[in-house]
Amino acid sequence: MRIGARLQTAIELLEAVESEPGKPADSVLADGYRSRRYAGSKDRAGIAEIVYGVLRRRAELDWYLEDAELTVSARSRAYAWLALSGPQTIEQITALSDDGDYAPPPLNNKEKAVVGRLIERRDAKGDASHLPEEAAANLPVWAIEGLKTRFGDDWHQIAHALAGEAPVDVRTNALKALRSDARLALEEEGIFAVESGFSPLGLRLKKRRPLTGTRAYREGMIEIQDEGSQIASLLVDAKPGHKVVDFCAGAGGKTLAIAGAMGNTGRIIACDTSERRLARAGDRLKRAGSFIVERRVLSSARDKWVKRRAGRFDGGFDRVLIDVPCTGSGTWRRNPDQKWKMDEAALKELMALQGEIMDSASRLVSPGGRLIYITCSLMPSENEDQVHAFLSRRDDFFLHPIGDVWRDVLQTDPPVEGDMLSLNPRDHGTDGFFVAVLGRKL
């Protein structure tokens, strides 16, 4: 594909992202590539750079476009991003319209004028002090308020970290390989990685490369998983022979990690309300060699199976993991489209659901067992506030200091203070993850 055709394809996929708000951007792109099989790996990389570049800077782009009284659209956002990200000149950007039959239509005079002004601003390297707070941070207002509550004056730095590109992390599957074996297998295919700073199973790629075609991936030696997610899985502290419920298992990322920690000995029930997500987990479990996992589709957080199980066995499970639905604010480096799909009303709905899931899933915990509450959010309202509210409702649970759990599991000192874990991309280089370990009294 010519560069102009890549730009036009990116514009079309940005329109699709906007028109399908319930569908993640990566899924929209994957579908788009399947219908454009002529697009090679370099084409896809170039298209993705534009799409994700626009999604990361959408608030800023929209402010400039509205200030110039230019209609905000996928096309105008893409051209504004090209102008601000550089290094193209106005002549080079204008020439993209002449780049073959599949290139975008030519810029009109007003579009040229706006692109030209944005290039001048880019080249002048002006600061963003003239922008409204949300445009400068490229975040919705409700998220800024949450970051201020959590990080105080440092919230700007966190916002900057969330606007960057996330690294590619993989977790070694302990059922099939040592970390050194996985690293060597990747190197044999020209993919180089370094050991993660916190996770004893983690590797971080030095350069972004596709992994699903590698021998290490096909043979189940590795799983793609952010280091923060790996840590959250390890802090479940599931041991061989345990009975475990992954209550919001999704496609099974943490289920796989827990099965590895248990040495494939014991029992795991992976639950989710989406049959489609659990079906995807089945393929991953087979590849990883995890055969102690039973998948169960729930009708809701209050599914009758939970009540029956709790009534018959007083919980019966040593560990119950609840990686609850959340804003995903800690993963916005990877999923920048998600921050534009949330508002305060949706946040309130999520918080109500999180509380409901905690109350329901806690019934499955045996006396002496643990409930592990996890989010990939940076918002206190979804994290510490939810834990404190739960403990105020349930005097039969208590908080295990996360430092003690970390030292027991990882044999190192934790990178945070306090009784709950909160990781973030600025301080820890991981996605934003929150973990609280709650014990049920005997």
Coordinates of N, CA and C in Angstrom, one line a residue, residues 58-146:
R58 N -6.9 12.6 21.2 CA -8.2 13.0 20.7 C -8.6 14.4 21.3
A59 N -8.5 14.5 22.6 CA -9.0 15.8 23.2 C -8.3 17.0 22.7
E60 N -7.0 16.8 22.6 CA -6.1 17.9 22.1 C -6.5 18.2 20.6
L61 N -6.6 17.2 19.8 CA -6.9 17.4 18.4 C -8.2 18.1 18.3
D62 N -9.2 17.6 19.0 CA -10.6 18.2 18.9 C -10.6 19.7 19.3
W63 N -9.8 20.0 20.3 CA -9.8 21.4 20.7 C -9.2 22.3 19.6
Y64 N -8.1 21.9 19.0 CA -7.6 22.7 17.9 C -8.5 22.8 16.7
L65 N -9.2 21.7 16.4 CA -10.1 21.7 15.3 C -11.3 22.6 15.6
E66 N -11.9 22.5 16.8 CA -13.0 23.3 17.1 C -12.6 24.8 17.2
D67 N -11.4 25.1 17.7 CA -10.9 26.5 17.8 C -10.8 27.1 16.4
A68 N -10.4 26.2 15.4 CA -10.3 26.7 14.0 C -11.6 26.6 13.3
E69 N -12.7 26.2 14.0 CA -14.0 26.1 13.4 C -14.0 25.1 12.2
L70 N -13.2 24.0 12.3 CA -13.2 23.0 11.3 C -13.9 21.8 11.9
T71 N -14.8 21.2 11.1 CA -15.6 20.1 11.6 C -14.8 18.9 12.1
V72 N -15.1 18.5 13.3 CA -14.4 17.4 13.9 C -14.9 16.1 13.3
S73 N -13.9 15.3 12.7 CA -14.3 14.0 12.1 C -13.0 13.2 12.1
A74 N -13.2 11.9 11.7 CA -12.0 11.0 11.6 C -11.0 11.6 10.6
R75 N -11.4 12.2 9.5 CA -10.5 12.8 8.6 C -9.8 13.9 9.1
S76 N -10.5 14.9 9.7 CA -9.8 16.1 10.3 C -8.9 15.7 11.4
R77 N -9.3 14.8 12.3 CA -8.4 14.3 13.3 C -7.1 13.7 12.8
A78 N -7.3 12.9 11.8 CA -6.1 12.2 11.2 C -5.1 13.2 10.7
Y79 N -5.6 14.2 9.9 CA -4.7 15.2 9.3 C -4.1 16.1 10.4
A80 N -4.9 16.4 11.5 CA -4.4 17.2 12.6 C -3.3 16.4 13.3
W81 N -3.5 15.1 13.5 CA -2.4 14.3 14.1 C -1.2 14.3 13.3
L82 N -1.3 14.1 12.0 CA -0.1 14.1 11.1 C 0.6 15.5 11.2
A83 N -0.1 16.6 11.3 CA 0.5 17.9 11.4 C 1.3 18.0 12.7
L84 N 0.7 17.6 13.8 CA 1.3 17.8 15.1 C 2.4 16.8 15.4
S85 N 2.3 15.6 14.9 CA 3.2 14.6 15.2 C 4.5 14.6 14.4
G86 N 4.4 15.2 13.2 CA 5.6 15.4 12.4 C 6.2 14.1 11.8
P87 N 7.3 14.3 11.0 CA 7.9 15.5 10.6 C 7.5 16.1 9.3
Q88 N 6.4 15.7 8.8 CA 6.0 16.1 7.4 C 5.8 17.6 7.3
T89 N 6.1 18.1 6.1 CA 5.8 19.5 5.7 C 4.4 19.5 5.2
I90 N 3.9 20.8 5.0 CA 2.5 20.9 4.4 C 2.5 20.4 3.0
E91 N 3.6 20.5 2.3 CA 3.6 20.0 0.9 C 3.5 18.5 0.9
Q92 N 4.2 17.8 1.8 CA 4.2 16.4 1.9 C 2.8 15.8 2.3
I93 N 2.2 16.5 3.3 CA 0.9 16.1 3.7 C -0.1 16.3 2.6
T94 N -0.1 17.4 1.9 CA -1.0 17.7 0.8 C -0.8 16.7 -0.3
A95 N 0.4 16.3 -0.5 CA 0.7 15.3 -1.6 C 0.1 13.9 -1.4
L96 N -0.2 13.6 -0.1 CA -0.8 12.3 0.2 C -2.1 12.0 -0.6
S97 N -2.8 13.1 -1.0 CA -4.0 12.9 -1.7 C -3.8 12.5 -3.2
D98 N -2.5 12.7 -3.6 CA -2.2 12.3 -5.0 C -1.5 11.0 -5.1
D99 N -1.6 10.2 -4.0 CA -0.8 9.0 -3.8 C -1.6 7.8 -4.3
G100 N -2.2 7.8 -5.4 CA -2.9 6.7 -6.0 C -4.4 6.8 -5.8
D101 N -5.1 5.8 -6.4 CA -6.6 5.8 -6.4 C -7.2 5.6 -5.0
Y102 N -6.5 5.0 -4.1 CA -7.1 4.7 -2.8 C -6.7 5.8 -1.7
A103 N -6.1 6.9 -2.1 CA -5.7 7.9 -1.2 C -6.9 8.8 -0.8
P104 N -6.9 9.6 0.2 CA -8.0 10.4 0.6 C -8.2 11.6 -0.4
P105 N -9.4 12.1 -0.5 CA -9.6 13.3 -1.3 C -8.7 14.4 -1.0
P106 N -8.4 15.4 -1.9 CA -7.5 16.5 -1.6 C -8.1 17.4 -0.5
L107 N -7.1 18.0 0.2 CA -7.5 19.0 1.3 C -8.1 20.2 0.6
N108 N -9.2 20.7 1.2 CA -9.7 22.0 0.7 C -8.9 23.1 1.4
N109 N -9.2 24.4 1.0 CA -8.4 25.5 1.4 C -8.4 25.7 2.9
K110 N -9.5 25.5 3.5 CA -9.6 25.6 5.0 C -8.8 24.5 5.7
E111 N -8.9 23.3 5.2 CA -8.2 22.2 5.8 C -6.7 22.5 5.7
K112 N -6.2 23.0 4.5 CA -4.8 23.3 4.3 C -4.3 24.4 5.3
A113 N -5.2 25.4 5.5 CA -4.8 26.5 6.4 C -4.6 25.9 7.9
V114 N -5.6 25.1 8.3 CA -5.5 24.5 9.7 C -4.3 23.6 9.8
V115 N -4.0 22.8 8.8 CA -2.9 21.9 8.9 C -1.6 22.7 8.9
G116 N -1.5 23.8 8.1 CA -0.4 24.6 8.1 C -0.1 25.3 9.5
R117 N -1.2 25.8 10.1 CA -1.0 26.4 11.4 C -0.5 25.4 12.5
L118 N -1.1 24.2 12.4 CA -0.6 23.2 13.4 C 0.8 22.8 13.1
I119 N 1.3 22.7 11.9 CA 2.7 22.5 11.6 C 3.6 23.6 12.2
E120 N 3.1 24.8 12.0 CA 3.9 25.9 12.6 C 4.0 25.8 14.1
R121 N 2.9 25.4 14.8 CA 2.9 25.2 16.2 C 3.8 24.1 16.6
R122 N 3.8 23.0 15.8 CA 4.7 21.9 16.1 C 6.1 22.3 16.0
D123 N 6.5 23.0 14.9 CA 7.9 23.4 14.7 C 8.3 24.4 15.7
A124 N 7.4 25.2 16.2 CA 7.8 26.2 17.2 C 8.0 25.6 18.6
K125 N 7.5 24.4 18.8 CA 7.7 23.6 20.0 C 7.1 24.4 21.2
G126 N 5.9 25.0 21.0 CA 5.2 25.7 22.0 C 4.7 24.8 23.1
D127 N 4.5 25.4 24.3 CA 4.0 24.5 25.4 C 2.5 24.5 25.3
A128 N 1.8 23.7 26.2 CA 0.4 23.5 26.1 C -0.4 24.3 27.1
S129 N 0.2 25.4 27.6 CA -0.4 26.2 28.7 C -1.7 26.8 28.2
H130 N -1.8 27.0 26.9 CA -3.0 27.7 26.4 C -4.2 26.8 26.3
L131 N -3.9 25.5 26.4 CA -5.0 24.5 26.3 C -5.8 24.3 27.6
P132 N -7.1 24.0 27.5 CA -7.8 23.6 28.7 C -7.2 22.3 29.3
E133 N -7.4 22.1 30.6 CA -6.8 21.1 31.3 C -7.0 19.7 30.7
E134 N -8.2 19.4 30.3 CA -8.5 18.1 29.7 C -7.9 17.9 28.3
A135 N -7.8 19.0 27.5 CA -7.1 18.9 26.2 C -5.6 18.7 26.4
A136 N -5.0 19.4 27.3 CA -3.6 19.2 27.5 C -3.2 17.8 28.0
A137 N -4.1 17.3 28.9 CA -3.9 16.0 29.4 C -4.4 14.8 28.6
N138 N -5.2 15.2 27.6 CA -5.9 14.2 26.7 C -6.6 13.1 27.6
L139 N -7.4 13.7 28.5 CA -8.2 12.8 29.4 C -9.6 13.5 29.5
P140 N -10.6 12.7 29.8 CA -11.9 13.2 30.1 C -11.9 13.9 31.5
V141 N -12.7 14.8 31.7 CA -12.7 15.6 33.0 C -12.9 14.7 34.2
W142 N -13.8 13.7 34.1 CA -14.0 12.9 35.3 C -12.8 12.1 35.7
A143 N -12.0 11.7 34.7 CA -10.7 11.0 35.0 C -9.7 11.9 35.7
I144 N -9.6 13.1 35.2 CA -8.7 14.1 35.9 C -9.0 14.2 37.3
E145 N -10.2 14.3 37.7 CA -10.6 14.5 39.1 C -10.2 13.3 39.9
G146 N -10.3 12.1 39.3 CA -9.9 10.9 40.0 C -8.4 10.8 40.2

